[in-house]
mmCIF file of N, CA, C and O in Angstrom:
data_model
loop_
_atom_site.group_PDB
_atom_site.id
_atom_site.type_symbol
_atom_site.label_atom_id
_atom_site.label_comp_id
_atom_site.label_asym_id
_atom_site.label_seq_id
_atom_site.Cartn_x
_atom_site.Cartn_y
_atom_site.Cartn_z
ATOM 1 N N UNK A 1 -49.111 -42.956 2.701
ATOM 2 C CA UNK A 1 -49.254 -43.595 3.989
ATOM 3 C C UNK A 1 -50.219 -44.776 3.870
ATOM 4 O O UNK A 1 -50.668 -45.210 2.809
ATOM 5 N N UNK A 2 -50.487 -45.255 5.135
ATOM 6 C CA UNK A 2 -50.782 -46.764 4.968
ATOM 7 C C UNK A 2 -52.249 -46.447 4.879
ATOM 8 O O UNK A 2 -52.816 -47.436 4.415
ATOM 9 N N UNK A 3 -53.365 -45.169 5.212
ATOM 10 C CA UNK A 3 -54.228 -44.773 5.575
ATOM 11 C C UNK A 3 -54.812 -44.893 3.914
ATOM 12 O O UNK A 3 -55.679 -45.596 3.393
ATOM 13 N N UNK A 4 -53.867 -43.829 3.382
ATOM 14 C CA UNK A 4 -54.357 -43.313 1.968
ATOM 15 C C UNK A 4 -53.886 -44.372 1.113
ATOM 16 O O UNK A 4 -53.766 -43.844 0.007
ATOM 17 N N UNK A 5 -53.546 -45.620 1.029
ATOM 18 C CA UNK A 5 -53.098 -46.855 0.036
ATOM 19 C C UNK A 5 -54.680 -47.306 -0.792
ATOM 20 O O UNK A 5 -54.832 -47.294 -2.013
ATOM 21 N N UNK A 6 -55.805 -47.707 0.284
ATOM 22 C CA UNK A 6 -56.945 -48.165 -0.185
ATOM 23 C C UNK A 6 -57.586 -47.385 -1.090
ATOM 24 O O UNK A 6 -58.393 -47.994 -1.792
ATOM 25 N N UNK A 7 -57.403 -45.514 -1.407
ATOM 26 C CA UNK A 7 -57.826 -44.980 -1.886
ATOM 27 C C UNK A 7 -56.845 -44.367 -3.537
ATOM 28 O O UNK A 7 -56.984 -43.258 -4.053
ATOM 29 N N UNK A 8 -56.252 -45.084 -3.851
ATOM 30 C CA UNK A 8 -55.373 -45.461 -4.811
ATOM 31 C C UNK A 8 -56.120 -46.379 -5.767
ATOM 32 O O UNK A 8 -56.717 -47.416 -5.478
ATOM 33 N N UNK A 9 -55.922 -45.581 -7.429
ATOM 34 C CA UNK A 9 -55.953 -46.916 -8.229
ATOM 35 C C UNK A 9 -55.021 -46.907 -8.765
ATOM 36 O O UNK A 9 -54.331 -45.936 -9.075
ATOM 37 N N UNK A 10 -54.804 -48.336 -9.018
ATOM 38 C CA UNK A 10 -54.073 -48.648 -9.703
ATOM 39 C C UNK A 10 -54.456 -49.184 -11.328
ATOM 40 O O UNK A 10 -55.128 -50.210 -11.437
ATOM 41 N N UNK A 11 -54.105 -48.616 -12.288
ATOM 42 C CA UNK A 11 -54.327 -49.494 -13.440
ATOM 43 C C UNK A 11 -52.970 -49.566 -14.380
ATOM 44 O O UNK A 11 -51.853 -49.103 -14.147
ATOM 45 N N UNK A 12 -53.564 -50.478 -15.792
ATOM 46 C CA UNK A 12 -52.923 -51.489 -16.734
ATOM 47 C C UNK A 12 -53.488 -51.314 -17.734
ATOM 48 O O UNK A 12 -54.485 -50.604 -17.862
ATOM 49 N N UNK A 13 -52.852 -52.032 -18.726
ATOM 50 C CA UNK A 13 -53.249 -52.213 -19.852
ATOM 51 C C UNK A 13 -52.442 -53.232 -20.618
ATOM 52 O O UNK A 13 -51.467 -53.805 -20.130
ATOM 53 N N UNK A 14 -52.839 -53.406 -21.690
ATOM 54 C CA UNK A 14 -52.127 -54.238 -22.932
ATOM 55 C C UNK A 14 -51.948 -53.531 -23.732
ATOM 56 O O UNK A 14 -52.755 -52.645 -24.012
ATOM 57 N N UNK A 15 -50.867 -53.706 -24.323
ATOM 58 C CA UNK A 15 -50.349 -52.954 -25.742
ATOM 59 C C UNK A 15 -49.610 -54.335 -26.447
ATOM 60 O O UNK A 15 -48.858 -55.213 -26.023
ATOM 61 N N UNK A 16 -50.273 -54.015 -27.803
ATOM 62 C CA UNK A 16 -50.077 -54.724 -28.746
ATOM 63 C C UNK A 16 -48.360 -54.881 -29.013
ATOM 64 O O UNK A 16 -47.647 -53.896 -28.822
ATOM 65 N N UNK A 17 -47.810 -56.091 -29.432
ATOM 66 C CA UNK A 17 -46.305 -55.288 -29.656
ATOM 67 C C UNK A 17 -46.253 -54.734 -31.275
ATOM 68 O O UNK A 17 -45.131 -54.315 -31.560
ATOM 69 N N UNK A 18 -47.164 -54.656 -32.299
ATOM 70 C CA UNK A 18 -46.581 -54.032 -32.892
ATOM 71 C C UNK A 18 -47.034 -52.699 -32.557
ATOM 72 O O UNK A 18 -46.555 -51.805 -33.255
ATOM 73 N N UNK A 19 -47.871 -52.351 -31.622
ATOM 74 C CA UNK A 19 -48.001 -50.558 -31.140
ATOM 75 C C UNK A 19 -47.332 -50.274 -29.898
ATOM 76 O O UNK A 19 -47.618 -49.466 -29.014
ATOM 77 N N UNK A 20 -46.286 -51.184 -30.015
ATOM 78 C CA UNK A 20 -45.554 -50.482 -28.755
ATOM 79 C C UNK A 20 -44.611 -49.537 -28.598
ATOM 80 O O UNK A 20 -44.332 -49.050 -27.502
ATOM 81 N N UNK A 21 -44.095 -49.240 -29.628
ATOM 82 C CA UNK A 21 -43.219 -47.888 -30.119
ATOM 83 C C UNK A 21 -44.343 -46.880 -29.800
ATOM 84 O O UNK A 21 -44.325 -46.279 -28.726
ATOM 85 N N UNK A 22 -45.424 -46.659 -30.806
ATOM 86 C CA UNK A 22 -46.158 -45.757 -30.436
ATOM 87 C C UNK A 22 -47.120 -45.160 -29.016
ATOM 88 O O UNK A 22 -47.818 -44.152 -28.909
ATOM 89 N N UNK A 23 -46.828 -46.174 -28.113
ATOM 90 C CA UNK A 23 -47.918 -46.439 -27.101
ATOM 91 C C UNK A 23 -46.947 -45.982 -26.269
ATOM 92 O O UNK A 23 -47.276 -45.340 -25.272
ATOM 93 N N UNK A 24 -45.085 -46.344 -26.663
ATOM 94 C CA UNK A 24 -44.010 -45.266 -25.261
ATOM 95 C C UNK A 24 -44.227 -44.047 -25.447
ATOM 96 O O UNK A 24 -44.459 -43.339 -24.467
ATOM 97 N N UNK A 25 -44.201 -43.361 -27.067
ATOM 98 C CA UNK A 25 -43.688 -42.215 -27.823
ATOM 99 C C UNK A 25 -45.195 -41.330 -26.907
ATOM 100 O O UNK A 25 -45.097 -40.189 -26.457
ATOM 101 N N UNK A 26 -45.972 -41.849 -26.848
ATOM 102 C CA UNK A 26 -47.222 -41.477 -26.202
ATOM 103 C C UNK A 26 -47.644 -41.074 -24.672
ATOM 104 O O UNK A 26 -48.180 -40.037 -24.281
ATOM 105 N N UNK A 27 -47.283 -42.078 -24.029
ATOM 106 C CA UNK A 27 -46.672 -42.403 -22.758
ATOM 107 C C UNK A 27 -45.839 -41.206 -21.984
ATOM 108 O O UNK A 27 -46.063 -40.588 -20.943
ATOM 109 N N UNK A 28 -44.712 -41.153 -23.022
ATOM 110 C CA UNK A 28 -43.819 -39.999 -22.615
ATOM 111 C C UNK A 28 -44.236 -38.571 -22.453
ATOM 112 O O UNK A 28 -44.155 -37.794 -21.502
ATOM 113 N N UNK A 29 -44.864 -38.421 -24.082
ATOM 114 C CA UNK A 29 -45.474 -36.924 -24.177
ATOM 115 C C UNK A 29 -46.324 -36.893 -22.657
ATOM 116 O O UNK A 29 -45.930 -36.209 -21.713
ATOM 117 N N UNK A 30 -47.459 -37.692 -22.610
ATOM 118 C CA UNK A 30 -47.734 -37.593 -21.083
ATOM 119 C C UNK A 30 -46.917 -37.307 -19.721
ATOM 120 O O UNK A 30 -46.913 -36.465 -18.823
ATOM 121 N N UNK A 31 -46.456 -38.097 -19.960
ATOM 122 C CA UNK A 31 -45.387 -37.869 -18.193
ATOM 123 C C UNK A 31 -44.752 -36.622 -18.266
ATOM 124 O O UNK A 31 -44.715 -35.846 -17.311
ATOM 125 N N UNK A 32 -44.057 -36.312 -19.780
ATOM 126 C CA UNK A 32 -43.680 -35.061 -19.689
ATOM 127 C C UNK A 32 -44.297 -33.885 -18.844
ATOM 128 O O UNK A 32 -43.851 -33.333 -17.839
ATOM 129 N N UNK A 33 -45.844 -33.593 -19.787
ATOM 130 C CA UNK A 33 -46.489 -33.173 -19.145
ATOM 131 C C UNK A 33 -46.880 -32.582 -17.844
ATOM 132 O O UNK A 33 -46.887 -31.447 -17.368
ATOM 133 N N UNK A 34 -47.143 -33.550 -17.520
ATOM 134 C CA UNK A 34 -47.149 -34.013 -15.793
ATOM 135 C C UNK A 34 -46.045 -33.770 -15.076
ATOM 136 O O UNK A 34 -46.192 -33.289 -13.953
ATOM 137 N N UNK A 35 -44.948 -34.004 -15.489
ATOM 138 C CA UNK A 35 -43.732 -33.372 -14.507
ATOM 139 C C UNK A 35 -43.211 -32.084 -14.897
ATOM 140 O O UNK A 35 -42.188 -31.702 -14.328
ATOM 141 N N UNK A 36 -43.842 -31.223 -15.927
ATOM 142 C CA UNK A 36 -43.888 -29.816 -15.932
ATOM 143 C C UNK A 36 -44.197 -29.217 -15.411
ATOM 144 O O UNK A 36 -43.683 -28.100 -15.353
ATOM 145 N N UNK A 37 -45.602 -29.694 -14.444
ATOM 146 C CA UNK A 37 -46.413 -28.886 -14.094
ATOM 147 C C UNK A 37 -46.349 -29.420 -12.425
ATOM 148 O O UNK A 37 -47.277 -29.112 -11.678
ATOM 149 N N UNK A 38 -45.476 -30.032 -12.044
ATOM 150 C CA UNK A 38 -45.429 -30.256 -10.830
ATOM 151 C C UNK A 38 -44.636 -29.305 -10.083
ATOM 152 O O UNK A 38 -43.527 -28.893 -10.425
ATOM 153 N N UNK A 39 -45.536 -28.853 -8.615
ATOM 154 C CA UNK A 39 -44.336 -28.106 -8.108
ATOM 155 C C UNK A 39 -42.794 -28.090 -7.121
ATOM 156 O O UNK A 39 -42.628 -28.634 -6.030
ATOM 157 N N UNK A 40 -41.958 -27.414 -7.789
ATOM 158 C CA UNK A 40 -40.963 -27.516 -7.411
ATOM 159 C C UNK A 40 -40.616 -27.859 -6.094
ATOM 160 O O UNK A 40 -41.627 -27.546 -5.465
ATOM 161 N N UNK A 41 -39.653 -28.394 -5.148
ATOM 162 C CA UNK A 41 -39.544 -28.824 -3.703
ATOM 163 C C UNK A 41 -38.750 -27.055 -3.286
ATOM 164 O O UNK A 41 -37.969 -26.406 -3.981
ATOM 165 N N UNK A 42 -39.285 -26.741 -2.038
ATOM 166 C CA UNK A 42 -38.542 -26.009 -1.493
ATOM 167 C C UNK A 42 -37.236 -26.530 -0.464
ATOM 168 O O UNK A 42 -37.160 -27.202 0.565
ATOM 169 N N UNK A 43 -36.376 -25.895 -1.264
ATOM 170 C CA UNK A 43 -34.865 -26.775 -0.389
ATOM 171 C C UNK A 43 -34.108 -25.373 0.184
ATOM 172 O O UNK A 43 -32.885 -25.289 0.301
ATOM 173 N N UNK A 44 -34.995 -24.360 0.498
ATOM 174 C CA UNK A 44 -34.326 -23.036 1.066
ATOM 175 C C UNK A 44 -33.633 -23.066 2.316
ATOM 176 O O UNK A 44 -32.671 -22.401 2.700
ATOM 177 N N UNK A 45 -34.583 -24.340 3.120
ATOM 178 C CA UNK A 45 -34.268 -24.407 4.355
ATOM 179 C C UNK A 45 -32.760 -25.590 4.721
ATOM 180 O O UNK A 45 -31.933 -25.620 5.633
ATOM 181 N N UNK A 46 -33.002 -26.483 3.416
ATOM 182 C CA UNK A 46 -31.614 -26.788 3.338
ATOM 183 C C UNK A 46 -30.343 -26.531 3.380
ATOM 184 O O UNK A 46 -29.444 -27.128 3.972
ATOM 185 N N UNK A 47 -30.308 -25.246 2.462
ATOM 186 C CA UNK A 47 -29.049 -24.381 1.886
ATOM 187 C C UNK A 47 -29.003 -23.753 3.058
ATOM 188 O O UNK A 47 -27.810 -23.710 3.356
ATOM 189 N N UNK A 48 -29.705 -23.186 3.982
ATOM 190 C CA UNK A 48 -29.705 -22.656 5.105
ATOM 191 C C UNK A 48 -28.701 -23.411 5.899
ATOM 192 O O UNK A 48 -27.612 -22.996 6.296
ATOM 193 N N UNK A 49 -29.208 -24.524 6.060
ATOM 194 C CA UNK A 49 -28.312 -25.402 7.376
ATOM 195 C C UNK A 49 -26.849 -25.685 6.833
ATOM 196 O O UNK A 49 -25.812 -25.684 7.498
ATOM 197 N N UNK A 50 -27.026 -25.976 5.207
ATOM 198 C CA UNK A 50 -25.720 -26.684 4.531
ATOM 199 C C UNK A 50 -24.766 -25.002 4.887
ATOM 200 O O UNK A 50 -23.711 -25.007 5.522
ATOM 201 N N UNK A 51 -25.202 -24.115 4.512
ATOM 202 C CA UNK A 51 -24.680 -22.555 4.917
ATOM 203 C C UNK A 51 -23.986 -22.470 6.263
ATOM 204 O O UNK A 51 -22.866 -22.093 6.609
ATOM 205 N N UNK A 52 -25.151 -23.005 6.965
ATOM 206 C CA UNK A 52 -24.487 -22.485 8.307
ATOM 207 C C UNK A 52 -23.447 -23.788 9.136
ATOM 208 O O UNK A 52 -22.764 -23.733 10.159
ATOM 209 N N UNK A 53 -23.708 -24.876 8.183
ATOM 210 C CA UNK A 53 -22.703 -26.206 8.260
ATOM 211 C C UNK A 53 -20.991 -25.671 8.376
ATOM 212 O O UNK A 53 -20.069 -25.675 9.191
ATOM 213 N N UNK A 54 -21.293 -25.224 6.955
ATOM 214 C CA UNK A 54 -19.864 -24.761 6.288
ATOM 215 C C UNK A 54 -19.476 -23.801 7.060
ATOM 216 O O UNK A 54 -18.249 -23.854 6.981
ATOM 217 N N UNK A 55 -19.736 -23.008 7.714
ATOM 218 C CA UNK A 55 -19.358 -21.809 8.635
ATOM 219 C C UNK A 55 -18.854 -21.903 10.263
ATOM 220 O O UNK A 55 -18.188 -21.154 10.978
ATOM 221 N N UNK A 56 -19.652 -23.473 10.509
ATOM 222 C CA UNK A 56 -18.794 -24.235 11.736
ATOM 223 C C UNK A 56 -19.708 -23.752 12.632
ATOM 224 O O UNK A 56 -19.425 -23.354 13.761
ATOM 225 N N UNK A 57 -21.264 -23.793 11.940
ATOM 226 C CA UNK A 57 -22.007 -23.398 13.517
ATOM 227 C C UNK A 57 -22.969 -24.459 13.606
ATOM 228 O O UNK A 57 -23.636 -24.333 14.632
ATOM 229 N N UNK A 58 -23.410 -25.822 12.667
ATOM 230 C CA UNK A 58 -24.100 -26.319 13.049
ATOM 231 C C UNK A 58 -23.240 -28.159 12.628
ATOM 232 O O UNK A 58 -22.094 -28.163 12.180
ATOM 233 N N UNK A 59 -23.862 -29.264 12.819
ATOM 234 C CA UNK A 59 -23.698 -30.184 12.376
ATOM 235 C C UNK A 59 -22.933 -30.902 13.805
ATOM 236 O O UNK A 59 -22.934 -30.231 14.837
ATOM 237 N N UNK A 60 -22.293 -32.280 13.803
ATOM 238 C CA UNK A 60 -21.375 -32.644 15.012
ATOM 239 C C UNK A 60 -20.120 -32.568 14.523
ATOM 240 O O UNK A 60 -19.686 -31.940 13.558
ATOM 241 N N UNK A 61 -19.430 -33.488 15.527
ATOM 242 C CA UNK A 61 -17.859 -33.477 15.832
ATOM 243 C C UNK A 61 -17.859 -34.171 14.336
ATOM 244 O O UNK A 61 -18.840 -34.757 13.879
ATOM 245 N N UNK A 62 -16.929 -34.053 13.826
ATOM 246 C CA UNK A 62 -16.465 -35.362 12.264
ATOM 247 C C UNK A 62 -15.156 -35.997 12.906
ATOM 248 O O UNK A 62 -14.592 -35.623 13.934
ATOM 249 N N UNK A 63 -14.788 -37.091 12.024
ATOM 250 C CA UNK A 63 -13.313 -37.616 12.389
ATOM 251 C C UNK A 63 -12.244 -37.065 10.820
ATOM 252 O O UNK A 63 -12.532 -36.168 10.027
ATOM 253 N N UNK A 64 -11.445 -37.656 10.810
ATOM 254 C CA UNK A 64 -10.640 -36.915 10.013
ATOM 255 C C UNK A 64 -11.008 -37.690 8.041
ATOM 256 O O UNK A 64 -10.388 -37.541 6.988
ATOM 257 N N UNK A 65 -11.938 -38.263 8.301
ATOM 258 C CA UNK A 65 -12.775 -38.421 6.825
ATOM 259 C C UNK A 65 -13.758 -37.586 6.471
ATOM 260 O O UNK A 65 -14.064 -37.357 5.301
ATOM 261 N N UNK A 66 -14.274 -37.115 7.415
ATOM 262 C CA UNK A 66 -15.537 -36.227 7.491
ATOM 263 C C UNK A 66 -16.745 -36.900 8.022
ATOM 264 O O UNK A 66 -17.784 -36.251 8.142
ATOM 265 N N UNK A 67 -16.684 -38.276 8.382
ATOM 266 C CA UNK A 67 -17.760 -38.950 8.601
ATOM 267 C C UNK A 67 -17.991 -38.507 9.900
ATOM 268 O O UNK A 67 -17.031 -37.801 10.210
ATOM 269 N N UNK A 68 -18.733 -38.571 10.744
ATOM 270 C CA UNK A 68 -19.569 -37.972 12.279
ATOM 271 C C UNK A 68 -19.105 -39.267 13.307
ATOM 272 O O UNK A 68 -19.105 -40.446 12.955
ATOM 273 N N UNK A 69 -18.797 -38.874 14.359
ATOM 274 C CA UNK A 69 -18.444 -39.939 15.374
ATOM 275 C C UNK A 69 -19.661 -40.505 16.328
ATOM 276 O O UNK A 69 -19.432 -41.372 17.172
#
């Protein structure tokens, strides 16, 4: 949000190009990391609605593409 932007850093760097192979190969192992350990989104409440979509109890009228009028 626009509140929490100022409290953000942002940084950079330079990488040499002949260490730039090593500086992705590096890079990666990191992010990997980091998106291991992030937690998963709960989409329970999704499958719920998409559930009760398919069953003809929630969502609107469609036209004969499926798109909503």
């Amino acid at each position: 949000s626009k509140e929490h932007r100022k409290d953000k850093v942002k940084l950079s760097t330079v990488v040499q190009p002949e260490e730039l192979e090593g500086f992705f190969t590096r890079y990666a192992e990191v992010m990997k990391a980091e998106t291991t350990a992030l937690k998963k989104r709960d989409r329970s409440g999704r499958k719920k609605a998409t559930k009760a979509k398919k069953k003809g109890k929630g969502g609107g009228e469609t036209t004969g593409e499926g798109q909503k009028k």
